[in-house]
PDB file of C-alpha atoms in Angstrom:
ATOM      1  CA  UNK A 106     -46.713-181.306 132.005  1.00 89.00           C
ATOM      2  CA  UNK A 107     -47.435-180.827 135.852  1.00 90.00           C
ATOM      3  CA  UNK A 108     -51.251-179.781 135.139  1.00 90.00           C
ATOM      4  CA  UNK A 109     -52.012-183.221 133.036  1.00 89.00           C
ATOM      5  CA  UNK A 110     -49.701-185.780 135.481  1.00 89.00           C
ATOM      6  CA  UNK A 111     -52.190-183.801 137.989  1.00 93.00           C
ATOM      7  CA  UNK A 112     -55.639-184.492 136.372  1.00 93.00           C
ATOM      8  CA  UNK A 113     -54.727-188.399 136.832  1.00 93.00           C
ATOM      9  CA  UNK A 114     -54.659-188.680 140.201  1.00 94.00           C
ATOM     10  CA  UNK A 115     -57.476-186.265 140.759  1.00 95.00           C
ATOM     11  CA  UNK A 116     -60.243-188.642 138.696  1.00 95.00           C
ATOM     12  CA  UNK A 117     -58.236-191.774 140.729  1.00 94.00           C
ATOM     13  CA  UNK A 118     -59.161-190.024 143.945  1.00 93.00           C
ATOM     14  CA  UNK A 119     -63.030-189.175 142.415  1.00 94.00           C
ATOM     15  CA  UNK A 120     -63.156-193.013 141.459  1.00 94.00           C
ATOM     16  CA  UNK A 121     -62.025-193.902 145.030  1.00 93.00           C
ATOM     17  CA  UNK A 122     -64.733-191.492 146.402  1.00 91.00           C
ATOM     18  CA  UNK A 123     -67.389-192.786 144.237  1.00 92.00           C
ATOM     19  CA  UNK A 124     -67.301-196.179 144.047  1.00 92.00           C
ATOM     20  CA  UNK A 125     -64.735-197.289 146.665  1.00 85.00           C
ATOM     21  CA  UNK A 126     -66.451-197.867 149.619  1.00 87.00           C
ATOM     22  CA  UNK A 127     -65.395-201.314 149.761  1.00 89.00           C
ATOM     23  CA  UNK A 128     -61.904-201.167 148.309  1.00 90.00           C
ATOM     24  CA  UNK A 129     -58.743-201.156 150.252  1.00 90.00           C
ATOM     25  CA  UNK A 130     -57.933-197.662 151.709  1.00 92.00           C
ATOM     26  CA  UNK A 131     -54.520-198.052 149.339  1.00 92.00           C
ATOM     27  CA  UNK A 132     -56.337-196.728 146.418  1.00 94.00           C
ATOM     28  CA  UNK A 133     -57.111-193.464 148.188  1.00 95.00           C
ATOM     29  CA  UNK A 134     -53.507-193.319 150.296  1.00 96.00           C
ATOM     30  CA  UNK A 135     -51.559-193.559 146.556  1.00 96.00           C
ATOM     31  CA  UNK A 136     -54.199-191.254 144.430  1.00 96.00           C
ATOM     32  CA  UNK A 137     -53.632-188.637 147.790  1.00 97.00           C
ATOM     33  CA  UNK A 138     -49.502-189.100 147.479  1.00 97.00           C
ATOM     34  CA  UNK A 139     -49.560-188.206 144.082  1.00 97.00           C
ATOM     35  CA  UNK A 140     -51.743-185.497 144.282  1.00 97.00           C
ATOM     36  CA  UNK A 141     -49.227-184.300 146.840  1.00 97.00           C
ATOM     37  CA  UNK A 142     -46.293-184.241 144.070  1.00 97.00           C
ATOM     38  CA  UNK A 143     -48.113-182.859 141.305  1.00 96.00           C
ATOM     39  CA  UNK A 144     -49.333-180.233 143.560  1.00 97.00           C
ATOM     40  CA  UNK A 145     -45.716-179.284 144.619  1.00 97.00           C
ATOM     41  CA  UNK A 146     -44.795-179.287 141.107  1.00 94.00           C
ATOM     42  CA  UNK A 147     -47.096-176.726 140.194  1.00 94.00           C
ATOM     43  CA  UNK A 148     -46.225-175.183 143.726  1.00 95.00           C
ATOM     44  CA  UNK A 149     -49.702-174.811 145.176  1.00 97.00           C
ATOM     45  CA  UNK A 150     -48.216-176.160 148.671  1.00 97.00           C
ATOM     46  CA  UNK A 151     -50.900-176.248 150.642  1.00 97.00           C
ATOM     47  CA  UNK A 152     -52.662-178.337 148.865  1.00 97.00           C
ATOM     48  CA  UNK A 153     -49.688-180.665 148.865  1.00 97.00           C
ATOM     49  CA  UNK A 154     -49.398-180.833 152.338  1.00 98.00           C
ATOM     50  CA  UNK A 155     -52.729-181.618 152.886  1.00 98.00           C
ATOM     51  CA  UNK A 156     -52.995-184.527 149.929  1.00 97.00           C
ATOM     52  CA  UNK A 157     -49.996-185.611 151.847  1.00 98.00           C
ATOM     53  CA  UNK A 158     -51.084-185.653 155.315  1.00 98.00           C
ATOM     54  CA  UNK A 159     -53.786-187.787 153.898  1.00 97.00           C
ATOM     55  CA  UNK A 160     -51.449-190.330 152.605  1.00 97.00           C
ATOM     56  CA  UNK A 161     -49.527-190.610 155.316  1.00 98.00           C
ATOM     57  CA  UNK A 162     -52.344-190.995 157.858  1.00 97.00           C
ATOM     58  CA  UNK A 163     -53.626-194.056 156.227  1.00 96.00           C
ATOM     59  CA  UNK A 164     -49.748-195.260 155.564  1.00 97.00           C
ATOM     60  CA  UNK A 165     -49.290-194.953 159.370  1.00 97.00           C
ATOM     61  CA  UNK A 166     -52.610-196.625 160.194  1.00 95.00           C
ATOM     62  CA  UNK A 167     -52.008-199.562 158.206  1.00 93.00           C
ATOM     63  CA  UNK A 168     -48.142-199.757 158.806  1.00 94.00           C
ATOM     64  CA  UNK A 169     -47.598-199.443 154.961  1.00 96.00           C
ATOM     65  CA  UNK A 170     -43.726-198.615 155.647  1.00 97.00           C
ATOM     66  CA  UNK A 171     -43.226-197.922 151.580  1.00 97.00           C
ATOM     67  CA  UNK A 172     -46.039-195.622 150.947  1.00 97.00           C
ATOM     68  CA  UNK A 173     -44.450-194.027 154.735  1.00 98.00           C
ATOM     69  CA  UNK A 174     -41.183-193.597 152.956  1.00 98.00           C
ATOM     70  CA  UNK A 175     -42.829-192.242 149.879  1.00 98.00           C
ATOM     71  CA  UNK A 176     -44.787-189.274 151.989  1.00 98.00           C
ATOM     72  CA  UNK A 177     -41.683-188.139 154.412  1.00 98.00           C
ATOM     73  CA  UNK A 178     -39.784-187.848 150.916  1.00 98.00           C
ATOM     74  CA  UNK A 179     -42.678-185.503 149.595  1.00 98.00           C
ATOM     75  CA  UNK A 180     -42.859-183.671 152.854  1.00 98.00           C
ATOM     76  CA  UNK A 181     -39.215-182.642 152.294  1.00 98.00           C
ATOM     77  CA  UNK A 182     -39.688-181.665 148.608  1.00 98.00           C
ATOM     78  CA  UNK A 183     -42.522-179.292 150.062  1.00 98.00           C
ATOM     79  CA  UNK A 184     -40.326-177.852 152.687  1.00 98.00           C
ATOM     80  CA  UNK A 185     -37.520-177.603 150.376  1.00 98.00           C
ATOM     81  CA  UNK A 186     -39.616-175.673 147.595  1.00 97.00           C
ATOM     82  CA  UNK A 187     -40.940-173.149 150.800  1.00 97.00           C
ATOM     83  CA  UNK A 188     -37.208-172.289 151.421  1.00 96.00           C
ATOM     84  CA  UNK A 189     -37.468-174.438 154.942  1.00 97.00           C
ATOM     85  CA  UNK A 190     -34.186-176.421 154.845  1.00 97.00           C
ATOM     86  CA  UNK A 191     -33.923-176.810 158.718  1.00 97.00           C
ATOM     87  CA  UNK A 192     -36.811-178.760 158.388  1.00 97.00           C
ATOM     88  CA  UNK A 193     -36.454-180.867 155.073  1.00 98.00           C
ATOM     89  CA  UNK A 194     -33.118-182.209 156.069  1.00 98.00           C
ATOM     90  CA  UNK A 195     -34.578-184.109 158.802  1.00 98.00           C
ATOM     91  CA  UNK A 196     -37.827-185.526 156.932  1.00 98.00           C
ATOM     92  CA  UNK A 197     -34.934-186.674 153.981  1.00 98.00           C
ATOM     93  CA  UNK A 198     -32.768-188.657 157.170  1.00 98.00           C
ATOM     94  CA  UNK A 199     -36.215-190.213 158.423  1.00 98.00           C
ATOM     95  CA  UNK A 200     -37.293-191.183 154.276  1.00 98.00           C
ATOM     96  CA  UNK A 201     -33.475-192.465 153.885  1.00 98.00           C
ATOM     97  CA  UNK A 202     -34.099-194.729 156.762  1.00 98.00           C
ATOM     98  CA  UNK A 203     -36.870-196.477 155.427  1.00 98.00           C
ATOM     99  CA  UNK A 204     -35.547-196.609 152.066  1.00 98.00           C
ATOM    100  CA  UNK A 205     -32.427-198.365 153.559  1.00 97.00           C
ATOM    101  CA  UNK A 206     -34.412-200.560 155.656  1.00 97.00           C
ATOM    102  CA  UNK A 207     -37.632-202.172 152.738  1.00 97.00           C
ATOM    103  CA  UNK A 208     -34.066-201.970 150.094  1.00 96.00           C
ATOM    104  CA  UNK A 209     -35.380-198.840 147.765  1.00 97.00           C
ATOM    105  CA  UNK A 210     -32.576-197.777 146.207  1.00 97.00           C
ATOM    106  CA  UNK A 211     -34.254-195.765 143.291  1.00 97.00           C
ATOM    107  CA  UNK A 212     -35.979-194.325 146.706  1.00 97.00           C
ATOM    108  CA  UNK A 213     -32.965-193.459 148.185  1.00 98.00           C
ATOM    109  CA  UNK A 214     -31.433-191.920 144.760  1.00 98.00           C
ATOM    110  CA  UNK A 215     -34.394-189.691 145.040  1.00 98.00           C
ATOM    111  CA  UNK A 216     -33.706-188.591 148.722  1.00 98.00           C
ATOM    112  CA  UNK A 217     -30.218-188.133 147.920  1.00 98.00           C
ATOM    113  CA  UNK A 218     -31.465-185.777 144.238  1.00 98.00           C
ATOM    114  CA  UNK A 219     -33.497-183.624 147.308  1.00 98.00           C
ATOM    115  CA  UNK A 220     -30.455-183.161 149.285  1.00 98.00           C
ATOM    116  CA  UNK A 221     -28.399-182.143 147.063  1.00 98.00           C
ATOM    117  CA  UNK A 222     -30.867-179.384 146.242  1.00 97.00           C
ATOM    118  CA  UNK A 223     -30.462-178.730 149.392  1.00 98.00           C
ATOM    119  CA  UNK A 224     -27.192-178.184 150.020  1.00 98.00           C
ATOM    120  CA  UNK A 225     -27.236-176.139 146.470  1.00 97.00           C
ATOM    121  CA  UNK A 226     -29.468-173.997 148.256  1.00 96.00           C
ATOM    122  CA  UNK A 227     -27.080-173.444 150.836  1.00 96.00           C
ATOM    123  CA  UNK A 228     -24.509-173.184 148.225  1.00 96.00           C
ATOM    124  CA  UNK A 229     -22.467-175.799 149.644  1.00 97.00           C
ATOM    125  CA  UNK A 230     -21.700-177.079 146.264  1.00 96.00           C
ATOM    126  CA  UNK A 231     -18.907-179.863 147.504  1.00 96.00           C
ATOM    127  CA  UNK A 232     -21.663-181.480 150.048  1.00 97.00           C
ATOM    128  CA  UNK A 233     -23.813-181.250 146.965  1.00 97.00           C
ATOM    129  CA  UNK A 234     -21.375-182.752 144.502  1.00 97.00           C
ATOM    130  CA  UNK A 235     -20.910-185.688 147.557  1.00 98.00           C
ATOM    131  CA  UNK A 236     -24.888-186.869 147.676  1.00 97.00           C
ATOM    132  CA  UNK A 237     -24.904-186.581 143.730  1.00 97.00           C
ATOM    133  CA  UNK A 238     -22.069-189.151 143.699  1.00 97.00           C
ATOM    134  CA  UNK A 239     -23.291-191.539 145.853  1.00 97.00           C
ATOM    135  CA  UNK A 240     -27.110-190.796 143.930  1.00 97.00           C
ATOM    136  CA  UNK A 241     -25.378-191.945 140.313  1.00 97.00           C
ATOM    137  CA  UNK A 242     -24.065-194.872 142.069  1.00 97.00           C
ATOM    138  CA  UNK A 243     -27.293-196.071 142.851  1.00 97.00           C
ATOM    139  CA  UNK A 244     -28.916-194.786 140.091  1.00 96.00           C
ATOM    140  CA  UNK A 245     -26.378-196.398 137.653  1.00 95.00           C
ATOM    141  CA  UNK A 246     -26.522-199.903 139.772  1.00 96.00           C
ATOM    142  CA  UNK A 247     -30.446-199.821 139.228  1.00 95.00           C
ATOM    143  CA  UNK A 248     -30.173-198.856 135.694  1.00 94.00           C
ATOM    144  CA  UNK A 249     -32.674-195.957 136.112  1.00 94.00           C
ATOM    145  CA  UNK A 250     -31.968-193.662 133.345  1.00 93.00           C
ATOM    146  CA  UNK A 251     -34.124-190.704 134.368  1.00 92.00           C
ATOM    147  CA  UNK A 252     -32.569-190.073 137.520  1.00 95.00           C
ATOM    148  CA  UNK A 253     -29.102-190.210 135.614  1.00 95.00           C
ATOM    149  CA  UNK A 254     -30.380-187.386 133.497  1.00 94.00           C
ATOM    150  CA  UNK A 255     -31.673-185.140 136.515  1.00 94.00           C
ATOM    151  CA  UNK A 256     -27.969-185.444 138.367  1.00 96.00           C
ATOM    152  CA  UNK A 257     -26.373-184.652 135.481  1.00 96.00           C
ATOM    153  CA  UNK A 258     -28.215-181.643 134.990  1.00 94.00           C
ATOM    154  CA  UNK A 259     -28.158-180.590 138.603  1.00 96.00           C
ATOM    155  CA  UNK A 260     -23.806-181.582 138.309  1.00 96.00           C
ATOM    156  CA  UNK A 261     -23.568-179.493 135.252  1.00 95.00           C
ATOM    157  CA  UNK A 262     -25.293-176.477 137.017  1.00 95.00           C
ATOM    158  CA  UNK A 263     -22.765-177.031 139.891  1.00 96.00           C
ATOM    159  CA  UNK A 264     -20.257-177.176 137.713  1.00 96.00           C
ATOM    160  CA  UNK A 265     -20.693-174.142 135.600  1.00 95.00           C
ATOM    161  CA  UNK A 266     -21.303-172.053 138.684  1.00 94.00           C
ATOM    162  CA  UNK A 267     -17.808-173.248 139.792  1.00 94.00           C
ATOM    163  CA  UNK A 268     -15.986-172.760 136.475  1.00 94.00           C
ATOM    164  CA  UNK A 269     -15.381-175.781 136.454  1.00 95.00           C
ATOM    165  CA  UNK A 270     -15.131-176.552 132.650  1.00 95.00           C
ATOM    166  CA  UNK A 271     -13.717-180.093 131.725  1.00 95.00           C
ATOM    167  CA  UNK A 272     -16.435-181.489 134.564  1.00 94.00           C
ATOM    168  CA  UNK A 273     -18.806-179.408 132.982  1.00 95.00           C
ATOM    169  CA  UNK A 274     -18.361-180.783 129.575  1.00 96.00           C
ATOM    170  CA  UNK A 275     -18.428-184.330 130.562  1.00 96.00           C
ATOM    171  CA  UNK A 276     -22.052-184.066 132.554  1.00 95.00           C
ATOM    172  CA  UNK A 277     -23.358-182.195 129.479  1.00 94.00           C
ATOM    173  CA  UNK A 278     -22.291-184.942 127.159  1.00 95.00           C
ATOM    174  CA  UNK A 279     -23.477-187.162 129.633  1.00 94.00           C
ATOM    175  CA  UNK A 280     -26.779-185.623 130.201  1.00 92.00           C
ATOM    176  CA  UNK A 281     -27.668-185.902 125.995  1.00 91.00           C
ATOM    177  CA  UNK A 282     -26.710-189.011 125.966  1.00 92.00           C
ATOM    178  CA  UNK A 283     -29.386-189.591 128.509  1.00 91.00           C
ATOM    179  CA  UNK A 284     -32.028-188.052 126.542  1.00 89.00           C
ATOM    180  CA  UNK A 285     -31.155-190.138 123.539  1.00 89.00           C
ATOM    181  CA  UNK A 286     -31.341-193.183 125.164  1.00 89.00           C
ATOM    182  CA  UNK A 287     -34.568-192.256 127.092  1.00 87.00           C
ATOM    183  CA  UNK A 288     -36.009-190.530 124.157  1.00 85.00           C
ATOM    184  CA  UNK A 289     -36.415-187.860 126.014  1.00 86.00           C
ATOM    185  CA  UNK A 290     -36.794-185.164 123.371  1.00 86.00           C
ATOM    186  CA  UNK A 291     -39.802-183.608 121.284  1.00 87.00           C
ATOM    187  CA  UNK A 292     -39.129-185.237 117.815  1.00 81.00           C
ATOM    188  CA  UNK A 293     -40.716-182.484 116.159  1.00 86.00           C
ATOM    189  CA  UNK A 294     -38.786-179.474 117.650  1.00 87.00           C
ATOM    190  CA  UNK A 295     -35.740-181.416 118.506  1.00 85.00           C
ATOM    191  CA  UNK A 296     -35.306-179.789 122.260  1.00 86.00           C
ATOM    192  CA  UNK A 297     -35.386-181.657 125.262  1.00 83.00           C
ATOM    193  CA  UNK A 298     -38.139-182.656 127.693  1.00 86.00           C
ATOM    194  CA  UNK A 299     -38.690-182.143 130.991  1.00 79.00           C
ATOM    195  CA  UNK A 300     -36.417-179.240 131.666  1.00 77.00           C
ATOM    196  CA  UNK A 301     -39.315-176.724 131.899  1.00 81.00           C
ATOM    197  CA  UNK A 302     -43.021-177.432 132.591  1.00 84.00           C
ATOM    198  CA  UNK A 303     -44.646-177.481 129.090  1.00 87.00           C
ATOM    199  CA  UNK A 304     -47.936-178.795 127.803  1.00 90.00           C
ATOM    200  CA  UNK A 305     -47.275-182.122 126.423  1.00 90.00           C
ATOM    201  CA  UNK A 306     -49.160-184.774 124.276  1.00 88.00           C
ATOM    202  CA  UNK A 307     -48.412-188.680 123.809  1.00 85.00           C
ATOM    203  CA  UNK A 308     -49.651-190.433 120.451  1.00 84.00           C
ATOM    204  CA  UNK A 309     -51.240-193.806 120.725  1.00 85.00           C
ATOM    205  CA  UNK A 310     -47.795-195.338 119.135  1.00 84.00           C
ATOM    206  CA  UNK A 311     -46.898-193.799 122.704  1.00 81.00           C
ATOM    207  CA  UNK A 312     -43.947-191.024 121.664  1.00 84.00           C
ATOM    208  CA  UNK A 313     -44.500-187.589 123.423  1.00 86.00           C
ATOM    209  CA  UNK A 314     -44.391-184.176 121.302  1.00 89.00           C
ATOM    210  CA  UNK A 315     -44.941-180.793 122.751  1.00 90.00           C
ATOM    211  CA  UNK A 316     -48.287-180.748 121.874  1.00 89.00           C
ATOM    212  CA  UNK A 317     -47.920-176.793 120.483  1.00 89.00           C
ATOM    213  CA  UNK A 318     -45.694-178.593 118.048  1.00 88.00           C
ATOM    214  CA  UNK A 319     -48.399-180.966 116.994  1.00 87.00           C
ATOM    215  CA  UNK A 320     -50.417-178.216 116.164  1.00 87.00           C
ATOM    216  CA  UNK A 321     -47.844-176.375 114.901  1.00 86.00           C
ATOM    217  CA  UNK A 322     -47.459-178.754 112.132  1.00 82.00           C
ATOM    218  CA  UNK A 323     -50.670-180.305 112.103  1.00 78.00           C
ATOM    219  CA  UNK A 324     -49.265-183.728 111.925  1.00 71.00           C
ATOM    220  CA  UNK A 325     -51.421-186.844 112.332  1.00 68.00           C
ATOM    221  CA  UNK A 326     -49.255-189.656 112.742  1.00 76.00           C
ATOM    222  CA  UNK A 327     -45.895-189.939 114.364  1.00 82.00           C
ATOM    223  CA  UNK A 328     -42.812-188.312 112.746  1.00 75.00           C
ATOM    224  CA  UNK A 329     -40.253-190.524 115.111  1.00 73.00           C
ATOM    225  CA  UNK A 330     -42.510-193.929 114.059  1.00 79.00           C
ATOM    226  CA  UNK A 331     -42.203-192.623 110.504  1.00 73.00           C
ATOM    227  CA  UNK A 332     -38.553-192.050 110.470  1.00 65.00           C
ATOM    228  CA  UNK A 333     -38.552-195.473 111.492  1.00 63.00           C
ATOM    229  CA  UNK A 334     -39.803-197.199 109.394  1.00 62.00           C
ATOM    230  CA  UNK A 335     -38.126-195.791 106.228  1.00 57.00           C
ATOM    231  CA  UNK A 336     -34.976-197.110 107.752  1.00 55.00           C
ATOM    232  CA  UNK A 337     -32.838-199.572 105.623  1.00 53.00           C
ATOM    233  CA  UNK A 338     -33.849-203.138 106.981  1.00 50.00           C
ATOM    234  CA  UNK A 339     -37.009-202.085 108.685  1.00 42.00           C
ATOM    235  CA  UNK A 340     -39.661-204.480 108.822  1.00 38.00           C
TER     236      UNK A 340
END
């Protein structure tokens, strides 16, 4: 839900603007970054670039070598989602040398998710499949399910455009297994989230439905919380 994640760091940034006169330039450097990414998201790039530039101008001023990492990672996204590979490849090698050096390795599984795009792009599916494998690695050693989930849908797109079928089988196994154990899955409608922009809403109990669902059925309370509880054993 790229126009909600959005609205966040939009009222951060009016807060900062407001009433931050005395706070540490951080709070305006991170609301900026992620600005930048929901703006890519909904692919109004220029406006990325900019809330990036930002970001990295007060990363560079105040040798903040994370939040550096962080904006040469976005800059490559941008490039990459304006068709400009000659120049995303390079901003990925300088973000992968920071996020070898400060020891990020969800950072780096995120480079390496951007390069593989890349080389998609290119349709150099083999270099693709080779920063994938070293990206579940990482992500696996971390234990950072989401990024699991993304590779295996980006492997089982690879895959199927190879003919490749026993692979493909085992990355879509592997990917719904992800979204079970994230619960990553509108428990109203059943499909998966995140696949597609969609509106979304969370209940206070903190599950997320499609919110046309929710108003679909005119529910109230949480379906998943009630399942729950009319489990054997639940207390």
């Amino acid at each position: 839900d790229y126009e909600k994640a959005l609205f966040f760091p939009c009222k951060a940034a009016e807060l900062v603007n407001d009433y931050g006169k005395g706070w540490s330039l951080k709070y305006r450097a991170m609301s900026q970054y992620h600005m930048a990414v929901a703006y890519r998201l909904l692919g109004h790039l220029g406006s990325a670039m900019e809330c990036c530039e930002e970001s990295m101008k007060i990363a560079l001023q105040h040798g903040d070598r994370p939040l550096q990492a962080l904006c040469l990672l976005c800059f490559a996204d941008i490039h990459r989602s304006r068709g400009d590979l000659e120049t995303a490849f390079p901003r990925y090698d300088s973000a992968m040398s920071i996020m070898t050096e400060i020891g990020n390795r969800l950072g780096q599984v995120q480079v390496l998710l951007g390069v593989a795009k890349c080389w998609v792009a290119r349709k150099a599916l083999d270099k693709a499949l080779d920063a994938i494998e070293r990206a579940q690695d990482l992500a696996e050693a971390v234990g950072n399910k989401l990024n699991q989930l993304k590779l295996h849908c980006l492997s089982e797109s690879i895959y199927r455009s190879k003919g490749q079928q026993r692979e493909l089988r085992a990355h879509v196994v592997r990917f719904h297994e992800c979204v079970e154990e994230t619960e990553l899955y509108c428990g109203l409608c059943g499909e998966s989230i995140g696949e597609k922009n969609s509106r979304l809403q969370a209940l206070p109990c903190s599950h997320i439905f499609h919110l046309r669902c929710l108003q679909n059925n005119g529910t109230r309370s949480c379906p998943n919380c009630r399942r729950s509880s009319m489990k054997p054993g639940f207390v």
